[in-house]
XYZ file of C-alpha atoms in Angstrom:
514
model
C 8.512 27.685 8.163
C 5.424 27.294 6.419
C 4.158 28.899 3.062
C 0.095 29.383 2.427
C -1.525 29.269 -0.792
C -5.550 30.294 -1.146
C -7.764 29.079 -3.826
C -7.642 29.668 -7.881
C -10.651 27.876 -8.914
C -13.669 28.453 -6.595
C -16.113 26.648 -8.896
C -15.924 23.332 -7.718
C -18.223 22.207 -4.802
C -16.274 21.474 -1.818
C -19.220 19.735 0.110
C -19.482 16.017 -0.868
C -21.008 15.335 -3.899
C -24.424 14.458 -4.025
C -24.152 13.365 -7.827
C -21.392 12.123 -10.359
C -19.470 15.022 -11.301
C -19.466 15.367 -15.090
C -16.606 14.327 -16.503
C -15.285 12.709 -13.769
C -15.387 8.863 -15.787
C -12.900 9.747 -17.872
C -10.379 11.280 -15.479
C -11.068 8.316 -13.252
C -10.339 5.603 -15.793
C -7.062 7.069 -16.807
C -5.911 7.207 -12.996
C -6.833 3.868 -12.621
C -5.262 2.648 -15.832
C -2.023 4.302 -14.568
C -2.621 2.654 -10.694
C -3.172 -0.858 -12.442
C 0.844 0.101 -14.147
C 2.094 0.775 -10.628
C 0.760 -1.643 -9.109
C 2.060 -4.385 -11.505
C 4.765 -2.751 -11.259
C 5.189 -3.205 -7.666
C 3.961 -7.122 -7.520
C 6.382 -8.266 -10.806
C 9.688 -7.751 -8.037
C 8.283 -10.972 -5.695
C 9.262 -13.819 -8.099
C 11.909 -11.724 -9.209
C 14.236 -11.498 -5.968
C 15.934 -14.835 -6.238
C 17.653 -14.595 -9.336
C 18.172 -10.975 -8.172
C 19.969 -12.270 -4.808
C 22.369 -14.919 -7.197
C 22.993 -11.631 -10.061
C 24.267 -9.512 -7.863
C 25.467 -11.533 -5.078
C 23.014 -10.628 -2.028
C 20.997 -11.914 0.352
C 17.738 -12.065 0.898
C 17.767 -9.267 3.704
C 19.868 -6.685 1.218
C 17.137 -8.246 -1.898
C 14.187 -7.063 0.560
C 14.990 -3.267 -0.157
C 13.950 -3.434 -3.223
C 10.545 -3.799 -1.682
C 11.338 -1.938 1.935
C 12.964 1.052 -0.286
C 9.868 1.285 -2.689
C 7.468 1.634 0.551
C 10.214 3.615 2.671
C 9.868 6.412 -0.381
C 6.222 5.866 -0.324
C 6.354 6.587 3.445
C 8.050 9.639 3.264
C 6.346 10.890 0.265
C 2.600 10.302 0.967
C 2.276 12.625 3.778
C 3.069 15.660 2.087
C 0.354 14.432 -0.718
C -2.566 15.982 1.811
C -1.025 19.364 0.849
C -0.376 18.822 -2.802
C -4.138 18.015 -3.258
C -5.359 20.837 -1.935
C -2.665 23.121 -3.272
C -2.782 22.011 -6.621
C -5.169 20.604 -9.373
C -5.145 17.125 -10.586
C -3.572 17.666 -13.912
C -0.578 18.307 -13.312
C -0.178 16.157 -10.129
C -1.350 13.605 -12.275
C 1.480 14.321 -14.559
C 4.376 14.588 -12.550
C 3.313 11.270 -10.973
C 3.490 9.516 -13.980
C 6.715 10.920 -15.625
C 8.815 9.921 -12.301
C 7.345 6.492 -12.785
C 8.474 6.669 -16.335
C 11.730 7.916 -15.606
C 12.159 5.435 -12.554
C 10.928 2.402 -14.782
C 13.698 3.148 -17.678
C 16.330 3.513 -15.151
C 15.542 0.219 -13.933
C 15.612 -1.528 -17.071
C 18.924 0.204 -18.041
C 20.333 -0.341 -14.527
C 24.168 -1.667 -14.139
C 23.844 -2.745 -10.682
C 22.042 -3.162 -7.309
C 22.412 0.695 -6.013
C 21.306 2.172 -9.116
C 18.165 -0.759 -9.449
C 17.363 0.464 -5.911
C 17.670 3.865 -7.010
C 14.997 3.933 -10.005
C 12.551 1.877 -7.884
C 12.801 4.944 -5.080
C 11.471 7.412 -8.335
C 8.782 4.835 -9.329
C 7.667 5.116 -5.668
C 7.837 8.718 -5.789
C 5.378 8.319 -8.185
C 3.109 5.912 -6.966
C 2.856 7.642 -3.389
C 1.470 10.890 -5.353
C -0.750 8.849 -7.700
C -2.669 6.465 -5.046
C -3.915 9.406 -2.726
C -4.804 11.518 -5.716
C -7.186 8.662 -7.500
C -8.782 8.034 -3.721
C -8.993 11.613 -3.157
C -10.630 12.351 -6.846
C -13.155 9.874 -6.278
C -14.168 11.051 -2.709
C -15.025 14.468 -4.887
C -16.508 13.543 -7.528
C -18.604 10.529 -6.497
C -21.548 10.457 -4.275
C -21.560 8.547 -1.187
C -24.212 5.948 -1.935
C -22.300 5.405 -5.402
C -18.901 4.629 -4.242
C -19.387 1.312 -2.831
C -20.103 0.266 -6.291
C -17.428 2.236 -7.681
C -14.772 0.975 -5.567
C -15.746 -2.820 -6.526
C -15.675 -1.926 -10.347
C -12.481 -0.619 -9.742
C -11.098 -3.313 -7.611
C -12.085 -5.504 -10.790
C -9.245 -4.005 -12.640
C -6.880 -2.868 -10.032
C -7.192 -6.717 -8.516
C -5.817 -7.917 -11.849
C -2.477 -6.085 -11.382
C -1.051 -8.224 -8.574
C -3.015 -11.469 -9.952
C -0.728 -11.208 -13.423
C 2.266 -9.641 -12.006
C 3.471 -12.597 -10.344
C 2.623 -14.382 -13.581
C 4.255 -12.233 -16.295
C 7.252 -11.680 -13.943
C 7.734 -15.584 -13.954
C 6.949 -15.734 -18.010
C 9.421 -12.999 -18.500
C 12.243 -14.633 -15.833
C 11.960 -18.113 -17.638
C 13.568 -17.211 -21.015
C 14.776 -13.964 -20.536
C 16.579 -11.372 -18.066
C 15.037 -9.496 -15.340
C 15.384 -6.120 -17.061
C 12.417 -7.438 -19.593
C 10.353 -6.773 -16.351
C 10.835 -3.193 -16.731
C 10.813 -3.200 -20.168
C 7.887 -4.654 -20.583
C 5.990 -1.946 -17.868
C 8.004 0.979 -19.746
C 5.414 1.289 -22.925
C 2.360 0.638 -20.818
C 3.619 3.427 -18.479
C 4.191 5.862 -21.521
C 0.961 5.126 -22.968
C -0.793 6.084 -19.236
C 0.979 9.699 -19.653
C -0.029 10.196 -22.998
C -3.534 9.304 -21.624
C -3.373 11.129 -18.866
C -1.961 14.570 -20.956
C -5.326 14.432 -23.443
C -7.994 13.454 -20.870
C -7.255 14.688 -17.289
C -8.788 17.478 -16.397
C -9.367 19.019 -13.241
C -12.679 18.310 -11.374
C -11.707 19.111 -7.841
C -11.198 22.933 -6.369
C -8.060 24.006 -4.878
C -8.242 24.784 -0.964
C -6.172 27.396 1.531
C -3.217 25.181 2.125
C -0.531 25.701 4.360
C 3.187 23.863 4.201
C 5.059 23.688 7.158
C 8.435 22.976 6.304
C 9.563 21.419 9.636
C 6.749 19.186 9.634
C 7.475 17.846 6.396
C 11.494 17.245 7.770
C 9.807 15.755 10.841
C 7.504 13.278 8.796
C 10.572 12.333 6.532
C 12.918 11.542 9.336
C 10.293 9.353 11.412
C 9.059 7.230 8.741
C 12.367 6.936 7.034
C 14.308 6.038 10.461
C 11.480 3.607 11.398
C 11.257 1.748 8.201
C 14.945 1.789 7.805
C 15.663 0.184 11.103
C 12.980 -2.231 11.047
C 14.299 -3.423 7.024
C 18.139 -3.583 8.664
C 16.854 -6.267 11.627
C 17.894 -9.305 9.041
C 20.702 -7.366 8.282
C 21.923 -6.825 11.574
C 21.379 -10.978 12.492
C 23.648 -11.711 9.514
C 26.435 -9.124 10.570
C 26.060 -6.781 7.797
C 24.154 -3.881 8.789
C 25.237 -0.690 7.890
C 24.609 0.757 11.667
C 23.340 -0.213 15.004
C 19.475 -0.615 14.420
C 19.060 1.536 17.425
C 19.935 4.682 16.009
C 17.490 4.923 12.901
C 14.818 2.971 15.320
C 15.428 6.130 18.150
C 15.818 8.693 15.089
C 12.213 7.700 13.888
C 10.835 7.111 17.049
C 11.938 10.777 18.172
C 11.172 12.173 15.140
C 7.447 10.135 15.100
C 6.466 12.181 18.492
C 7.847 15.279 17.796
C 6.264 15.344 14.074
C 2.421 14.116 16.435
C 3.081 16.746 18.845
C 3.471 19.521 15.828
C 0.619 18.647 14.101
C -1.956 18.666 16.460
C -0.380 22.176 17.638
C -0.850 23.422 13.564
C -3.969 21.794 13.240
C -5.468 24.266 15.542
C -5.096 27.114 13.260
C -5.848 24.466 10.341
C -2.207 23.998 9.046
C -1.412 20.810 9.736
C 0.641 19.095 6.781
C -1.166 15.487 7.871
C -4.325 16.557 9.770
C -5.001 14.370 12.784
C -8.320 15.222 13.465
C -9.004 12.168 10.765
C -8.862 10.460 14.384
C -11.505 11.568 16.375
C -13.937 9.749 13.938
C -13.751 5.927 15.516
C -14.697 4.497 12.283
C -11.283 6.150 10.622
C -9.551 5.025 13.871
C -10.213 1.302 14.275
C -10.103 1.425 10.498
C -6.399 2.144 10.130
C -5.711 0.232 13.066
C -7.342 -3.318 11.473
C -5.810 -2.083 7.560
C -2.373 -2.060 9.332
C -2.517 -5.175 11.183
C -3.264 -6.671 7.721
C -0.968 -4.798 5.478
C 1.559 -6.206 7.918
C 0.628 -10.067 7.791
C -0.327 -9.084 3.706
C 3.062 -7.973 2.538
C 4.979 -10.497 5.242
C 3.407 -13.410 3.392
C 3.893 -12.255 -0.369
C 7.351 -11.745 0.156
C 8.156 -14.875 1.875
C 6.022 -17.390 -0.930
C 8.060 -16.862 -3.948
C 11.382 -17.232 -1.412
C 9.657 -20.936 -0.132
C 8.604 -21.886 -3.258
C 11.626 -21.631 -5.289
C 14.236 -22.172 -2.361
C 12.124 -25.025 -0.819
C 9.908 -26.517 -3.386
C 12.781 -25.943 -6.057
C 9.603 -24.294 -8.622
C 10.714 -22.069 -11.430
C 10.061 -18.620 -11.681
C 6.670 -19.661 -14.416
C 5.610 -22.019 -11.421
C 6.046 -19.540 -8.591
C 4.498 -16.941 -10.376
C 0.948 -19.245 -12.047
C 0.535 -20.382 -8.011
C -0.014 -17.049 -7.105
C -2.751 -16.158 -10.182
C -5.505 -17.315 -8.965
C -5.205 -16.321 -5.551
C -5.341 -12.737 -7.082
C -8.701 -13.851 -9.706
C -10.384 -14.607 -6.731
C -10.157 -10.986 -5.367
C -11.635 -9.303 -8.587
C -14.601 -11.582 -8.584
C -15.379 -10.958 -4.962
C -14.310 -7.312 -5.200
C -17.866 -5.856 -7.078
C -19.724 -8.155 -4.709
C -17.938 -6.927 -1.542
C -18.000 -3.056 -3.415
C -22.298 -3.650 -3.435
C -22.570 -5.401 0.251
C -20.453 -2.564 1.780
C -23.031 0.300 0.192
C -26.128 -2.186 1.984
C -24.682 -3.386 4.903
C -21.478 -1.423 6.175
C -18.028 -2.366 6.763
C -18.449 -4.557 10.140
C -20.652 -7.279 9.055
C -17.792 -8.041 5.803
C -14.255 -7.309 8.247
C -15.003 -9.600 10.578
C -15.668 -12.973 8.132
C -12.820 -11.240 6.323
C -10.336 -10.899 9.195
C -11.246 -14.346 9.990
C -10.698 -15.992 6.147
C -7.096 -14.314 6.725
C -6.483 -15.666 10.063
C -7.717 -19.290 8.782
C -5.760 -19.160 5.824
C -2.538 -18.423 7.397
C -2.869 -20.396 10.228
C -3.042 -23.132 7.773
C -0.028 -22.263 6.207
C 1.801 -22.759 9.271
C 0.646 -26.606 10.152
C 1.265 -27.188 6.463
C 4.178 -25.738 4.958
C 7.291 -28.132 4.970
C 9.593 -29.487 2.378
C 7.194 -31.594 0.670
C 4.157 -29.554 0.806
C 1.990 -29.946 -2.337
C 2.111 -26.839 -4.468
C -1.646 -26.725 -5.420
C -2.461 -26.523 -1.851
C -0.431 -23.223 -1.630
C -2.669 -21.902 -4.393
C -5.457 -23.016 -2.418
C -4.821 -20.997 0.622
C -3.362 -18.012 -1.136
C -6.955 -18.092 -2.419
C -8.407 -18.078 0.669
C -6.072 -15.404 1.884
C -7.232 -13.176 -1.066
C -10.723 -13.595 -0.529
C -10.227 -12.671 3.205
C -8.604 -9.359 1.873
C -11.693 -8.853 -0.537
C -14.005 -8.800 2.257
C -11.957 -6.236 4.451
C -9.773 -3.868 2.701
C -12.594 -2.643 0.539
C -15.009 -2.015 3.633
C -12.729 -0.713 5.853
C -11.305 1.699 3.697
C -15.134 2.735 2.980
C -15.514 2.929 6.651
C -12.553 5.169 7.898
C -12.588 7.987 5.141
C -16.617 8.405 3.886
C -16.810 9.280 7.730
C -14.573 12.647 7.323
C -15.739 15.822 6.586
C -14.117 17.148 2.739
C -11.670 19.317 3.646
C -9.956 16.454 5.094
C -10.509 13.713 2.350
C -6.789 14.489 1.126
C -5.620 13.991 5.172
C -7.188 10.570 5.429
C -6.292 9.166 2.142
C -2.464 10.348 2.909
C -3.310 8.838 6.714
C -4.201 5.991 5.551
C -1.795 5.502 2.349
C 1.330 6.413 4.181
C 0.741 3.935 7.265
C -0.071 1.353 4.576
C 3.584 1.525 3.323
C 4.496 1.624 7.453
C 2.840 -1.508 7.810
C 3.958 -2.771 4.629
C 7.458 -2.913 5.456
C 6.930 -3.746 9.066
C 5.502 -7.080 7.694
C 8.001 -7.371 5.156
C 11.210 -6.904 8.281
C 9.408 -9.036 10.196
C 9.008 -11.939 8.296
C 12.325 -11.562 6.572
C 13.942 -11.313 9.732
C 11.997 -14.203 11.479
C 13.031 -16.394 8.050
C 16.658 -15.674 8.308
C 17.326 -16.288 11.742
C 15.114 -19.528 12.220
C 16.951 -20.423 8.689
C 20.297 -19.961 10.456
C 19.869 -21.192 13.375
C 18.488 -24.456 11.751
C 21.759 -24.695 9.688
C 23.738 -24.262 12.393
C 21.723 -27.226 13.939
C 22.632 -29.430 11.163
C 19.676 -29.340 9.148
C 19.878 -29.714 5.390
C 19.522 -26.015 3.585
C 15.210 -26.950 2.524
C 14.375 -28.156 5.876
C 16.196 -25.135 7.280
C 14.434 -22.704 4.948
C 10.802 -24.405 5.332
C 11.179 -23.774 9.428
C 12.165 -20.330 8.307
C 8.499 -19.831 6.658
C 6.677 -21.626 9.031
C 8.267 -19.228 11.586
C 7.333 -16.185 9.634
C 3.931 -17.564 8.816
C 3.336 -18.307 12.495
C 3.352 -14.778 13.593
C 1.419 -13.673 10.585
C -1.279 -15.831 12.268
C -0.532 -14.284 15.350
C -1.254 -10.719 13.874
C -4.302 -11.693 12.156
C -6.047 -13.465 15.031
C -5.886 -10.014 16.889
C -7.146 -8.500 13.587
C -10.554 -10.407 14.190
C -10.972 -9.859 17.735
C -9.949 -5.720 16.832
C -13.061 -5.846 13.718
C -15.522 -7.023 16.617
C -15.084 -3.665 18.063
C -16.024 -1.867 14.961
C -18.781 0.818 15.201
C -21.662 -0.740 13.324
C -24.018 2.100 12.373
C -23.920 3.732 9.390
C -24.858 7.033 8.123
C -26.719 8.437 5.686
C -25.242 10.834 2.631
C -24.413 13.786 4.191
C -25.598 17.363 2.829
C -22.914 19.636 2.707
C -20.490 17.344 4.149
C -19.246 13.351 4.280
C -21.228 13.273 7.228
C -22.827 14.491 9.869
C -20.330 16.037 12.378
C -20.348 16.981 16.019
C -18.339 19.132 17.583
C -15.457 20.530 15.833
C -13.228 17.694 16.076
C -15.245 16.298 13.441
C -16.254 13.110 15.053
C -19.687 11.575 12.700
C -21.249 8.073 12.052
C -19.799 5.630 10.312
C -20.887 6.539 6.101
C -19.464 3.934 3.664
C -17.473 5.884 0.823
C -13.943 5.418 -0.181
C -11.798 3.284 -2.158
C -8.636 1.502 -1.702
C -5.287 2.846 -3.087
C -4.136 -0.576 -2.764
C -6.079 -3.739 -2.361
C -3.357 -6.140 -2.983
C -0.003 -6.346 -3.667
């Protein structure tokens, strides 16, 4: 079941770098011009799902898989990334990545109707899912640990701008013209990024033993698939249209979740593991990904409610909806090179937990004060606030949980971390839906008038957003506070050979913000 590879080009240090590895500028910049594309790419759907729903006739729950689908292909994608790392070199990862984004984005513009729009965003995810792990990865190699605190704000500069404008752009686009312009308008940008990437990407990482174990990847694909997929079809189900009793995907992924735990830490003995748990005995990577999924949950639950409350509710256009949620998005690439410098001084804890808090606050206030005549500028406000929380603890914690692993397993903690992100993602994104649509139809069925019922909707959803987040600041309290130094030979200084080190403040974010 499982095929082994052994390395082609030994001349790359496989202990972290000490020192920038030369070269590695260029390759970075053109991975991060093509994340900023996917990223915008991902954010320009929000403002775009209510003309969707009325186009092709859908709800809100079926509109949601446009988003659910995207990070249900991420899911099942991202674990299998660890291997493809190590396996292969970045140049032609990096160019596969971007031609099924290509491919996936003219699809979508060209698309004739929901199943085949559904369809080309699944490729564009199979895309993104390669290309986040691969620029976190590539920057774990090539950057030295008291350097990527500062790298990871300069990039959050640019890579914060994506979700700011795609809101924006997505409602300048809607207002005079059709949704297809979306992808039209991504299309040349995403061309450009592969010509980019085909002149200046070279490889700067070595290739490692790798091992690909077949049933592991079946294992992975059924567990993430059948839990996202159940948890996306709980509106679904409320409304009488789902295509299946929830219960079978939810027991499918469930059974498939333990079986595909139970096989890697068997493989991982004999280091073939296709996602390497031993990312886990380091507590900083553990509390880490626990606190980055809370968030990702109450993250992606509130972006994909706003643009339904403020054009359902509020009655804004798509222009409105989408120049509300700039500046919420601004405010995270100021903070980010600020956070990016604290987190290289002063570690991850002393930024999560005034972080965790700011998100907390800021959706806490959005359930006392959404309604059907709440002002709009306020909602800018506390988007704002929400951003900034996320500036001060995605950054850090993402430092935190993978500059403690040891190199060989930089590729199993980025596709750790990036897969549970999409996990989370669509968790939030069920759960909210599903909290909006039943409050919302219960409340008609009450009598209510259609805005009152859909502003108790999103004051339901945002309620147990607030819920999450409050446990996401007691959960940063608990985060280990010391930090290591730069490790020699290694991310850090192990013990034992589980791999368990201090807490060393390294890596970037695949995805600050979407």
């Amino acid at each position: 079941m499982a095929h082994t590879t052994t390395p082609t080009r030994p001349g790359t240090p496989t202990a972290a770098p000490t020192a920038t590895y030369p070269g590695s500028g260029r390759v970075i910049g053109v991975l991060l011009v093509t994340a900023f594309v996917m990223i915008l790419n991902e954010t320009i759907m929000g403002v775009a799902l209510p003309h969707l729903m009325r186009d092709f006739d859908i709800t809100a729950s079926v509109a949601q898989w446009l988003a659910t689908g995207y990070m249900l292909t991420m899911a099942v994608v991202i674990p299998a990334t660890g291997y493809l790392l190590n396996r292969f070199s970045i140049r032609p990862i990096a160019l596969t990545a971007i031609t099924l984004f290509t491919i996936g984005t003219l699809v979508a513009a060209l698309a004739p109707g929901f199943g085949v729009l559904l369809l080309a965003r699944i490729l564009q995810a199979a895309g993104t899912a390669v290309m986040m792990p691969l620029l976190m990865t590539t920057i774990l190699n090539v950057v030295p640990a008291s350097r990527r605190g500062r790298t990871m704000g300069t990039i959050s500069i640019v890579i914060a701008v994506a979700p700011a404008i795609g809101p924006t752009i997505s409602g300048l686009i809607l207002s005079s013209l059709s949704w297809r312009w979306m992808f039209w308008f991504v299309l040349p940008i995403a061309v450009a990024a592969l010509i980019l990437a085909a002149f200046n990407v070279r490889n700067v990482t070595t290739q490692r033993p790798s091992t690909l174990d077949v049933l592991s990847l079946v294992l992975s694909a059924f567990a993430f698939a059948g839990l996202i997929f159940g948890l996306s079809s709980i509106g679904e189900s409320l409304q009488g249209h789902a295509p299946m009793p929830i219960w079978i995907p939810l027991t499918v992924g469930a059974v498939s979740l333990a079986a595909f735990i139970w096989r890697q830490l068997v493989l991982q003995r004999n280091n073939t593991a296709l996602l390497d748990l031993r990312t886990f005995a380091t507590p900083s990577f553990t509390f880490a990904v626990i606190l980055v999924f809370v968030s990702m949950m109450a993250l992606f639950g509130a972006l994909i409610i706003l643009p339904l409350y403020l054009q359902n509710v509020l009655q804004l256009s798509t222009l409105s909806t989408g120049l509300l949620m700039l500046p919420g998005g601004l405010v995270m690439a100021v903070l980010s090179p600020v956070v990016g410098a604290l987190s290289d001084r002063i570690g991850a804890k002393r930024l999560v937990i005034p972080g965790t808090a700011l998100i907390a606050t800021a959706l806490i206030l959005f359930t006392l004060t959404l309604g059907e005549h709440t002002a709009a500028p306020l909602i800018a406000v506390l988007l704002a606030v929400l951003n900034a929380g996320l500036a001060f603890t995605l950054t850090p914690l993402l430092s935190s949980a993978l500059g403690g692993l040891r190199p060989e397993l930089y590729a199993h903690g980025s596709a750790t971390i990036s897969t549970l992100q999409q996990v989370a993602g669509a968790t939030g994104t069920a759960l909210f839906i599903t909290l909006m649509t039943s409050t919302t139809t219960s409340r008609l069925t009450d009598g209510a008038s259609a805005l009152a019922a859909g502003a108790a909707g999103a004051h339901t959803s945002f309620l147990w957003g607030a819920m999450f987040a409050v446990a996401a600041v007691i959960l940063a309290c608990f985060l280990p506070r010391k930090k290591a130094a730069p490790a020699t030979g290694g991310a850090g200084t192990t013990s034992g050979a589980n791999g368990t080190k201090d807490e060393a403040d390294a890596a970037p974010t695949s995805m600050p913000v979407h």
